[in-house]
Amino acid sequence: MTSNPMTQEKIYDGAVLDGEPMTVSGAVNKTIILLLTTFAVGVFSWTQAFNGYMDKVIMLMWGGIIAGFILAIIMRFKPQNAKVLSVAYAVCEGLAIGGLSAMYEMQLKGIVANAALITFLTLFMMLMLYKTGIIRATDTFKKVIFTATASIMVFYLVSIVISFFSPNFISIWNTGMLGIVLSVVFCAVAALNFILDFDFIEQGARNMAPKYFEWFGAFSLLVTIVWLYLELLRLLAQLSKNR
């Protein structure tokens, strides 16, 4: 989940081109590889959950969440290792969202397919808005989205800390009208992060950044896709409960 902090242009500072530069098509290909990796691992976790190994799935899910967070932090400071780290991150995300998706699906049939479909429709729509220039990644736009996403991340962190002392707190923003409004806002901010991702990749290609930034850009897109997907799962579940 980013603003996307992983896609701030200053990460290019100090990068030295030694060989072929990154390209937009290269970043797209890497994104497909990471998505397929995430999907394949997710199917494994999903299958384990529906085969009755939920305890194992929950353990793998939390392991994936923690390891994925650590890998994301490392990659921010070691982008030259993006190829290995991004694939490892995709594996971790697959373990996490595969188990979580299975939990949602067991409660609400069809919710996973709907969330996935809306996620990729949103990705396509944001790409069209970006390519046609309807939404531009101006400095002001970047600052607003960065601030909004950073605020959401702080909200997540504070919510987790408070939940340790007051378990009922989580239910306050996961249900009811407040929860729905928050989820809609979070989904909107996640979707707008795609603009930052697209701009980051184009900037890198335009400035002839090193080839490994194709993997970094693909990783950044994966982060945003997963974030939006999870927020949509939460939103659809809330809408279903409040019918």
PDB file of C-alpha atoms in Angstrom:
ATOM      1  CA  MET A   1       0.000   0.000   0.000  1.00  0.00           C
ATOM      2  CA  THR A   2       1.506   3.243  -1.119  1.00  0.00           C
ATOM      3  CA  SER A   3       0.990   6.811  -2.130  1.00  0.00           C
ATOM      4  CA  ASN A   4       2.717   5.314  -3.876  1.00  0.00           C
ATOM      5  CA  PRO A   5       5.756   5.891  -1.590  1.00  0.00           C
ATOM      6  CA  MET A   6       7.516   3.289  -3.669  1.00  0.00           C
ATOM      7  CA  THR A   7       7.114   5.484  -6.735  1.00  0.00           C
ATOM      8  CA  GLN A   8       8.606   8.770  -5.591  1.00  0.00           C
ATOM      9  CA  GLU A   9      10.892  10.027  -8.350  1.00  0.00           C
ATOM     10  CA  LYS A  10      13.774  10.657  -5.968  1.00  0.00           C
ATOM     11  CA  ILE A  11      14.315   6.920  -5.821  1.00  0.00           C
ATOM     12  CA  TYR A  12      15.964   7.355  -9.224  1.00  0.00           C
ATOM     13  CA  ASP A  13      18.636   9.573  -7.627  1.00  0.00           C
ATOM     14  CA  GLY A  14      22.011   7.896  -7.757  1.00  0.00           C
ATOM     15  CA  ALA A  15      20.839   5.185 -10.162  1.00  0.00           C
ATOM     16  CA  VAL A  16      23.518   4.476 -12.766  1.00  0.00           C
ATOM     17  CA  LEU A  17      22.611   3.067 -16.176  1.00  0.00           C
ATOM     18  CA  ASP A  18      24.815   0.063 -16.933  1.00  0.00           C
ATOM     19  CA  GLY A  19      23.327  -1.705 -19.929  1.00  0.00           C
ATOM     20  CA  GLU A  20      19.849  -1.447 -21.375  1.00  0.00           C
ATOM     21  CA  PRO A  21      17.425   1.152 -19.929  1.00  0.00           C
ATOM     22  CA  MET A  22      13.969   0.286 -18.653  1.00  0.00           C
ATOM     23  CA  THR A  23      10.978   0.453 -20.996  1.00  0.00           C
ATOM     24  CA  VAL A  24       7.243   0.755 -20.454  1.00  0.00           C
ATOM     25  CA  SER A  25       6.620  -2.559 -22.223  1.00  0.00           C
ATOM     26  CA  GLY A  26       9.233  -4.204 -20.025  1.00  0.00           C
ATOM     27  CA  ALA A  27       7.483  -2.956 -16.900  1.00  0.00           C
ATOM     28  CA  VAL A  28       4.148  -4.225 -18.245  1.00  0.00           C
ATOM     29  CA  ASN A  29       5.634  -7.679 -18.851  1.00  0.00           C
ATOM     30  CA  LYS A  30       7.083  -7.758 -15.343  1.00  0.00           C
ATOM     31  CA  THR A  31       3.726  -6.727 -13.907  1.00  0.00           C
ATOM     32  CA  ILE A  32       2.075  -9.677 -15.647  1.00  0.00           C
ATOM     33  CA  ILE A  33       4.701 -12.021 -14.230  1.00  0.00           C
ATOM     34  CA  LEU A  34       4.138 -10.723 -10.695  1.00  0.00           C
ATOM     35  CA  LEU A  35       0.362 -10.933 -11.059  1.00  0.00           C
ATOM     36  CA  LEU A  36       0.553 -14.530 -12.297  1.00  0.00           C
ATOM     37  CA  THR A  37       2.873 -15.409  -9.414  1.00  0.00           C
ATOM     38  CA  THR A  38       0.507 -13.828  -6.897  1.00  0.00           C
ATOM     39  CA  PHE A  39      -2.456 -15.613  -8.475  1.00  0.00           C
ATOM     40  CA  ALA A  40      -0.744 -19.018  -8.508  1.00  0.00           C
ATOM     41  CA  VAL A  41       0.270 -18.807  -4.857  1.00  0.00           C
ATOM     42  CA  GLY A  42      -3.138 -17.386  -3.975  1.00  0.00           C
ATOM     43  CA  VAL A  43      -4.822 -20.399  -5.560  1.00  0.00           C
ATOM     44  CA  PHE A  44      -2.690 -22.652  -3.351  1.00  0.00           C
ATOM     45  CA  SER A  45      -3.792 -20.848  -0.172  1.00  0.00           C
ATOM     46  CA  TRP A  46      -7.392 -20.768  -1.406  1.00  0.00           C
ATOM     47  CA  THR A  47      -7.347 -24.527  -2.063  1.00  0.00           C
ATOM     48  CA  GLN A  48      -5.856 -25.277   1.345  1.00  0.00           C
ATOM     49  CA  ALA A  49      -8.588 -23.209   3.011  1.00  0.00           C
ATOM     50  CA  PHE A  50     -11.414 -25.014   1.218  1.00  0.00           C
ATOM     51  CA  ASN A  51      -9.765 -28.359   1.961  1.00  0.00           C
ATOM     52  CA  GLY A  52     -10.139 -27.691   5.678  1.00  0.00           C
ATOM     53  CA  TYR A  53      -6.648 -26.507   6.575  1.00  0.00           C
ATOM     54  CA  MET A  54      -7.743 -23.076   7.804  1.00  0.00           C
ATOM     55  CA  ASP A  55      -5.265 -22.982  10.711  1.00  0.00           C
ATOM     56  CA  LYS A  56      -2.430 -23.520   8.264  1.00  0.00           C
ATOM     57  CA  VAL A  57      -3.846 -20.905   5.901  1.00  0.00           C
ATOM     58  CA  ILE A  58      -4.127 -18.297   8.657  1.00  0.00           C
ATOM     59  CA  MET A  59      -0.521 -18.938   9.664  1.00  0.00           C
ATOM     60  CA  LEU A  60       0.638 -18.585   6.045  1.00  0.00           C
ATOM     61  CA  MET A  61      -1.523 -15.491   5.625  1.00  0.00           C
ATOM     62  CA  TRP A  62       0.029 -13.642   8.543  1.00  0.00           C
ATOM     63  CA  GLY A  63       3.481 -14.840   7.551  1.00  0.00           C
ATOM     64  CA  GLY A  64       2.886 -13.423   4.068  1.00  0.00           C
ATOM     65  CA  ILE A  65       1.652 -10.091   5.424  1.00  0.00           C
ATOM     66  CA  ILE A  66       4.630  -9.621   7.740  1.00  0.00           C
ATOM     67  CA  ALA A  67       7.237 -10.854   5.255  1.00  0.00           C
ATOM     68  CA  GLY A  68       5.689  -8.779   2.463  1.00  0.00           C
ATOM     69  CA  PHE A  69       5.871  -5.631   4.565  1.00  0.00           C
ATOM     70  CA  ILE A  70       9.541  -6.273   5.356  1.00  0.00           C
ATOM     71  CA  LEU A  71      10.361  -6.955   1.703  1.00  0.00           C
ATOM     72  CA  ALA A  72       8.626  -3.736   0.631  1.00  0.00           C
ATOM     73  CA  ILE A  73      10.722  -1.713   3.073  1.00  0.00           C
ATOM     74  CA  ILE A  74      13.938  -3.373   1.914  1.00  0.00           C
ATOM     75  CA  MET A  75      13.100  -2.759  -1.737  1.00  0.00           C
ATOM     76  CA  ARG A  76      12.550   0.934  -1.094  1.00  0.00           C
ATOM     77  CA  PHE A  77      16.219   1.200  -0.144  1.00  0.00           C
ATOM     78  CA  LYS A  78      17.565  -1.542  -2.436  1.00  0.00           C
ATOM     79  CA  PRO A  79      15.775  -1.072  -5.779  1.00  0.00           C
ATOM     80  CA  GLN A  80      18.683  -2.725  -7.580  1.00  0.00           C
ATOM     81  CA  ASN A  81      17.504  -6.013  -6.033  1.00  0.00           C
ATOM     82  CA  ALA A  82      13.950  -5.470  -7.257  1.00  0.00           C
ATOM     83  CA  LYS A  83      13.815  -8.587  -9.446  1.00  0.00           C
ATOM     84  CA  VAL A  84      14.311 -11.054  -6.606  1.00  0.00           C
ATOM     85  CA  LEU A  85      12.520  -8.983  -3.978  1.00  0.00           C
ATOM     86  CA  SER A  86       9.466  -8.273  -6.130  1.00  0.00           C
ATOM     87  CA  VAL A  87       8.948 -11.953  -6.964  1.00  0.00           C
ATOM     88  CA  ALA A  88       9.340 -12.848  -3.280  1.00  0.00           C
ATOM     89  CA  TYR A  89       6.845 -10.107  -2.459  1.00  0.00           C
ATOM     90  CA  ALA A  90       4.371 -11.521  -4.996  1.00  0.00           C
ATOM     91  CA  VAL A  91       4.642 -14.916  -3.292  1.00  0.00           C
ATOM     92  CA  CYS A  92       3.950 -13.320   0.097  1.00  0.00           C
ATOM     93  CA  GLU A  93       0.974 -11.401  -1.282  1.00  0.00           C
ATOM     94  CA  GLY A  94      -0.382 -14.590  -2.801  1.00  0.00           C
ATOM     95  CA  LEU A  95      -0.266 -16.322   0.578  1.00  0.00           C
ATOM     96  CA  ALA A  96      -1.975 -13.353   2.210  1.00  0.00           C
ATOM     97  CA  ILE A  97      -4.763 -12.592  -0.244  1.00  0.00           C
ATOM     98  CA  GLY A  98      -5.403 -16.237  -1.086  1.00  0.00           C
ATOM     99  CA  GLY A  99      -6.299 -17.039   2.509  1.00  0.00           C
ATOM    100  CA  LEU A 100      -8.158 -13.796   3.096  1.00  0.00           C
ATOM    101  CA  SER A 101     -10.137 -14.202  -0.129  1.00  0.00           C
ATOM    102  CA  ALA A 102     -11.170 -17.694   0.906  1.00  0.00           C
ATOM    103  CA  MET A 103     -12.457 -16.359   4.228  1.00  0.00           C
ATOM    104  CA  TYR A 104     -14.601 -13.757   2.480  1.00  0.00           C
ATOM    105  CA  GLU A 105     -15.846 -16.263  -0.086  1.00  0.00           C
ATOM    106  CA  MET A 106     -16.942 -18.690   2.617  1.00  0.00           C
ATOM    107  CA  GLN A 107     -19.174 -15.976   4.033  1.00  0.00           C
ATOM    108  CA  LEU A 108     -20.345 -14.352   0.785  1.00  0.00           C
ATOM    109  CA  LYS A 109     -20.390 -16.443  -2.370  1.00  0.00           C
ATOM    110  CA  GLY A 110     -19.131 -14.628  -5.449  1.00  0.00           C
ATOM    111  CA  ILE A 111     -17.572 -11.697  -3.595  1.00  0.00           C
ATOM    112  CA  VAL A 112     -14.026 -12.554  -4.679  1.00  0.00           C
ATOM    113  CA  ALA A 113     -14.879 -12.683  -8.390  1.00  0.00           C
ATOM    114  CA  ASN A 114     -16.738  -9.369  -8.121  1.00  0.00           C
ATOM    115  CA  ALA A 115     -13.874  -7.655  -6.261  1.00  0.00           C
ATOM    116  CA  ALA A 116     -11.306  -8.951  -8.755  1.00  0.00           C
ATOM    117  CA  LEU A 117     -13.407  -7.848 -11.741  1.00  0.00           C
ATOM    118  CA  ILE A 118     -13.939  -4.340 -10.333  1.00  0.00           C
ATOM    119  CA  THR A 119     -10.229  -4.077  -9.506  1.00  0.00           C
ATOM    120  CA  PHE A 120      -9.103  -4.728 -13.059  1.00  0.00           C
ATOM    121  CA  LEU A 121     -11.887  -2.644 -14.587  1.00  0.00           C
ATOM    122  CA  THR A 122     -10.703   0.214 -12.369  1.00  0.00           C
ATOM    123  CA  LEU A 123      -7.094  -0.370 -13.425  1.00  0.00           C
ATOM    124  CA  PHE A 124      -8.129  -0.199 -17.095  1.00  0.00           C
ATOM    125  CA  MET A 125     -10.276   2.892 -16.517  1.00  0.00           C
ATOM    126  CA  MET A 126      -7.483   4.736 -14.695  1.00  0.00           C
ATOM    127  CA  LEU A 127      -5.051   3.816 -17.474  1.00  0.00           C
ATOM    128  CA  MET A 128      -7.429   5.313 -20.040  1.00  0.00           C
ATOM    129  CA  LEU A 129      -7.872   8.472 -17.957  1.00  0.00           C
ATOM    130  CA  TYR A 130      -4.092   8.767 -17.669  1.00  0.00           C
ATOM    131  CA  LYS A 131      -3.317   8.091 -21.332  1.00  0.00           C
ATOM    132  CA  THR A 132      -5.965  10.559 -22.538  1.00  0.00           C
ATOM    133  CA  GLY A 133      -4.653  13.229 -20.167  1.00  0.00           C
ATOM    134  CA  ILE A 134      -7.954  13.591 -18.325  1.00  0.00           C
ATOM    135  CA  ILE A 135      -6.059  12.969 -15.092  1.00  0.00           C
ATOM    136  CA  ARG A 136      -2.477  14.188 -14.987  1.00  0.00           C
ATOM    137  CA  ALA A 137       0.185  13.430 -12.409  1.00  0.00           C
ATOM    138  CA  THR A 138       0.939  17.056 -11.600  1.00  0.00           C
ATOM    139  CA  ASP A 139       3.001  18.007  -8.562  1.00  0.00           C
ATOM    140  CA  THR A 140      -0.162  19.105  -6.756  1.00  0.00           C
ATOM    141  CA  PHE A 141      -1.920  15.836  -7.609  1.00  0.00           C
ATOM    142  CA  LYS A 142       1.032  13.830  -6.317  1.00  0.00           C
ATOM    143  CA  LYS A 143       1.162  15.781  -3.062  1.00  0.00           C
ATOM    144  CA  VAL A 144      -2.584  15.361  -2.458  1.00  0.00           C
ATOM    145  CA  ILE A 145      -2.553  11.612  -3.139  1.00  0.00           C
ATOM    146  CA  PHE A 146       0.617  11.141  -1.101  1.00  0.00           C
ATOM    147  CA  THR A 147      -0.910  12.970   1.857  1.00  0.00           C
ATOM    148  CA  ALA A 148      -4.208  11.091   1.563  1.00  0.00           C
ATOM    149  CA  THR A 149      -2.510   7.703   1.366  1.00  0.00           C
ATOM    150  CA  ALA A 150      -0.105   8.471   4.193  1.00  0.00           C
ATOM    151  CA  SER A 151      -3.106   9.473   6.329  1.00  0.00           C
ATOM    152  CA  ILE A 152      -4.826   6.181   5.514  1.00  0.00           C
ATOM    153  CA  MET A 153      -1.697   4.244   6.450  1.00  0.00           C
ATOM    154  CA  VAL A 154      -1.570   6.057   9.787  1.00  0.00           C
ATOM    155  CA  PHE A 155      -5.247   5.247  10.286  1.00  0.00           C
ATOM    156  CA  TYR A 156      -4.542   1.563   9.642  1.00  0.00           C
ATOM    157  CA  LEU A 157      -1.649   1.592  12.102  1.00  0.00           C
ATOM    158  CA  VAL A 158      -3.589   3.390  14.837  1.00  0.00           C
ATOM    159  CA  SER A 159      -6.559   1.057  14.303  1.00  0.00           C
ATOM    160  CA  ILE A 160      -4.371  -2.008  14.732  1.00  0.00           C
ATOM    161  CA  VAL A 161      -2.803  -0.624  17.917  1.00  0.00           C
ATOM    162  CA  ILE A 162      -6.184   0.357  19.404  1.00  0.00           C
ATOM    163  CA  SER A 163      -7.667  -3.028  18.489  1.00  0.00           C
ATOM    164  CA  PHE A 164      -5.206  -4.708  20.853  1.00  0.00           C
ATOM    165  CA  PHE A 165      -6.785  -2.822  23.758  1.00  0.00           C
ATOM    166  CA  SER A 166     -10.332  -2.511  22.415  1.00  0.00           C
ATOM    167  CA  PRO A 167     -11.249  -5.351  20.010  1.00  0.00           C
ATOM    168  CA  ASN A 168     -14.641  -3.777  19.305  1.00  0.00           C
ATOM    169  CA  PHE A 169     -12.979  -0.750  17.691  1.00  0.00           C
ATOM    170  CA  ILE A 170     -12.338  -2.548  14.400  1.00  0.00           C
ATOM    171  CA  SER A 171     -16.033  -3.320  14.018  1.00  0.00           C
ATOM    172  CA  ILE A 172     -16.841   0.404  14.199  1.00  0.00           C
ATOM    173  CA  TRP A 173     -15.277   1.163  10.821  1.00  0.00           C
ATOM    174  CA  ASN A 174     -15.813  -2.257   9.261  1.00  0.00           C
ATOM    175  CA  THR A 175     -19.612  -2.050   9.497  1.00  0.00           C
ATOM    176  CA  GLY A 176     -22.383   0.520   9.253  1.00  0.00           C
ATOM    177  CA  MET A 177     -22.501   3.703   7.223  1.00  0.00           C
ATOM    178  CA  LEU A 178     -19.194   4.989   8.630  1.00  0.00           C
ATOM    179  CA  GLY A 179     -17.439   1.840   7.483  1.00  0.00           C
ATOM    180  CA  ILE A 180     -18.969   2.104   4.019  1.00  0.00           C
ATOM    181  CA  VAL A 181     -17.977   5.757   3.628  1.00  0.00           C
ATOM    182  CA  LEU A 182     -14.414   5.042   4.763  1.00  0.00           C
ATOM    183  CA  SER A 183     -14.134   2.089   2.387  1.00  0.00           C
ATOM    184  CA  VAL A 184     -15.375   4.177  -0.551  1.00  0.00           C
ATOM    185  CA  VAL A 185     -12.811   6.877   0.245  1.00  0.00           C
ATOM    186  CA  PHE A 186     -10.017   4.326   0.636  1.00  0.00           C
ATOM    187  CA  CYS A 187     -10.974   2.655  -2.674  1.00  0.00           C
ATOM    188  CA  ALA A 188     -10.929   6.040  -4.428  1.00  0.00           C
ATOM    189  CA  VAL A 189      -7.488   6.918  -3.070  1.00  0.00           C
ATOM    190  CA  ALA A 190      -6.153   3.464  -3.977  1.00  0.00           C
ATOM    191  CA  ALA A 191      -7.477   3.864  -7.529  1.00  0.00           C
ATOM    192  CA  LEU A 192      -5.848   7.285  -7.915  1.00  0.00           C
ATOM    193  CA  ASN A 193      -2.530   5.741  -6.903  1.00  0.00           C
ATOM    194  CA  PHE A 194      -2.546   4.009 -10.289  1.00  0.00           C
ATOM    195  CA  ILE A 195      -1.903   7.415 -11.857  1.00  0.00           C
ATOM    196  CA  LEU A 196       1.255   7.767  -9.785  1.00  0.00           C
ATOM    197  CA  ASP A 197       2.354   4.269 -10.774  1.00  0.00           C
ATOM    198  CA  PHE A 198       1.828   4.918 -14.489  1.00  0.00           C
ATOM    199  CA  ASP A 199       3.665   8.226 -14.259  1.00  0.00           C
ATOM    200  CA  PHE A 200       6.567   6.661 -12.373  1.00  0.00           C
ATOM    201  CA  ILE A 201       7.048   4.009 -15.044  1.00  0.00           C
ATOM    202  CA  GLU A 202       6.834   6.522 -17.888  1.00  0.00           C
ATOM    203  CA  GLN A 203       9.249   8.879 -16.131  1.00  0.00           C
ATOM    204  CA  GLY A 204      11.725   6.045 -15.674  1.00  0.00           C
ATOM    205  CA  ALA A 205      11.526   5.012 -19.315  1.00  0.00           C
ATOM    206  CA  ARG A 206      11.803   8.629 -20.475  1.00  0.00           C
ATOM    207  CA  ASN A 207      14.863   9.242 -18.289  1.00  0.00           C
ATOM    208  CA  MET A 208      16.484   5.922 -19.260  1.00  0.00           C
ATOM    209  CA  ALA A 209      16.541   4.487 -15.757  1.00  0.00           C
ATOM    210  CA  PRO A 210      18.326   1.151 -15.205  1.00  0.00           C
ATOM    211  CA  LYS A 211      16.553  -2.015 -16.347  1.00  0.00           C
ATOM    212  CA  TYR A 212      15.844  -3.219 -12.817  1.00  0.00           C
ATOM    213  CA  PHE A 213      13.375  -0.375 -12.381  1.00  0.00           C
ATOM    214  CA  GLU A 214      11.012  -2.337 -14.627  1.00  0.00           C
ATOM    215  CA  TRP A 215      10.666  -4.779 -11.733  1.00  0.00           C
ATOM    216  CA  PHE A 216      10.360  -1.938  -9.262  1.00  0.00           C
ATOM    217  CA  GLY A 217       7.603  -0.297 -11.282  1.00  0.00           C
ATOM    218  CA  ALA A 218       5.811  -3.637 -11.641  1.00  0.00           C
ATOM    219  CA  PHE A 219       6.094  -4.175  -7.898  1.00  0.00           C
ATOM    220  CA  SER A 220       4.603  -0.754  -7.244  1.00  0.00           C
ATOM    221  CA  LEU A 221       1.645  -1.526  -9.503  1.00  0.00           C
ATOM    222  CA  LEU A 222       1.141  -4.863  -7.735  1.00  0.00           C
ATOM    223  CA  VAL A 223       1.051  -3.096  -4.373  1.00  0.00           C
ATOM    224  CA  THR A 224      -1.703  -0.780  -5.582  1.00  0.00           C
ATOM    225  CA  ILE A 225      -3.691  -3.579  -7.248  1.00  0.00           C
ATOM    226  CA  VAL A 226      -3.634  -5.691  -4.083  1.00  0.00           C
ATOM    227  CA  TRP A 227      -4.565  -2.716  -1.913  1.00  0.00           C
ATOM    228  CA  LEU A 228      -7.542  -1.801  -4.096  1.00  0.00           C
ATOM    229  CA  TYR A 229      -8.675  -5.435  -4.267  1.00  0.00           C
ATOM    230  CA  LEU A 230      -8.628  -5.798  -0.482  1.00  0.00           C
ATOM    231  CA  GLU A 231     -10.481  -2.527   0.002  1.00  0.00           C
ATOM    232  CA  LEU A 232     -13.113  -3.643  -2.506  1.00  0.00           C
ATOM    233  CA  LEU A 233     -13.532  -6.941  -0.654  1.00  0.00           C
ATOM    234  CA  ARG A 234     -14.191  -4.998   2.528  1.00  0.00           C
ATOM    235  CA  LEU A 235     -16.576  -2.581   0.794  1.00  0.00           C
ATOM    236  CA  LEU A 236     -18.604  -5.304  -0.921  1.00  0.00           C
ATOM    237  CA  ALA A 237     -18.860  -7.214   2.342  1.00  0.00           C
ATOM    238  CA  GLN A 238     -20.092  -4.105   4.140  1.00  0.00           C
ATOM    239  CA  LEU A 239     -22.660  -3.376   1.438  1.00  0.00           C
ATOM    240  CA  SER A 240     -23.911  -6.931   1.658  1.00  0.00           C
ATOM    241  CA  LYS A 241     -24.333  -6.743   5.438  1.00  0.00           C
ATOM    242  CA  ASN A 242     -26.176  -3.431   5.229  1.00  0.00           C
ATOM    243  CA  ARG A 243     -28.773  -4.408   2.645  1.00  0.00           C
TER     244      ARG A 243
END
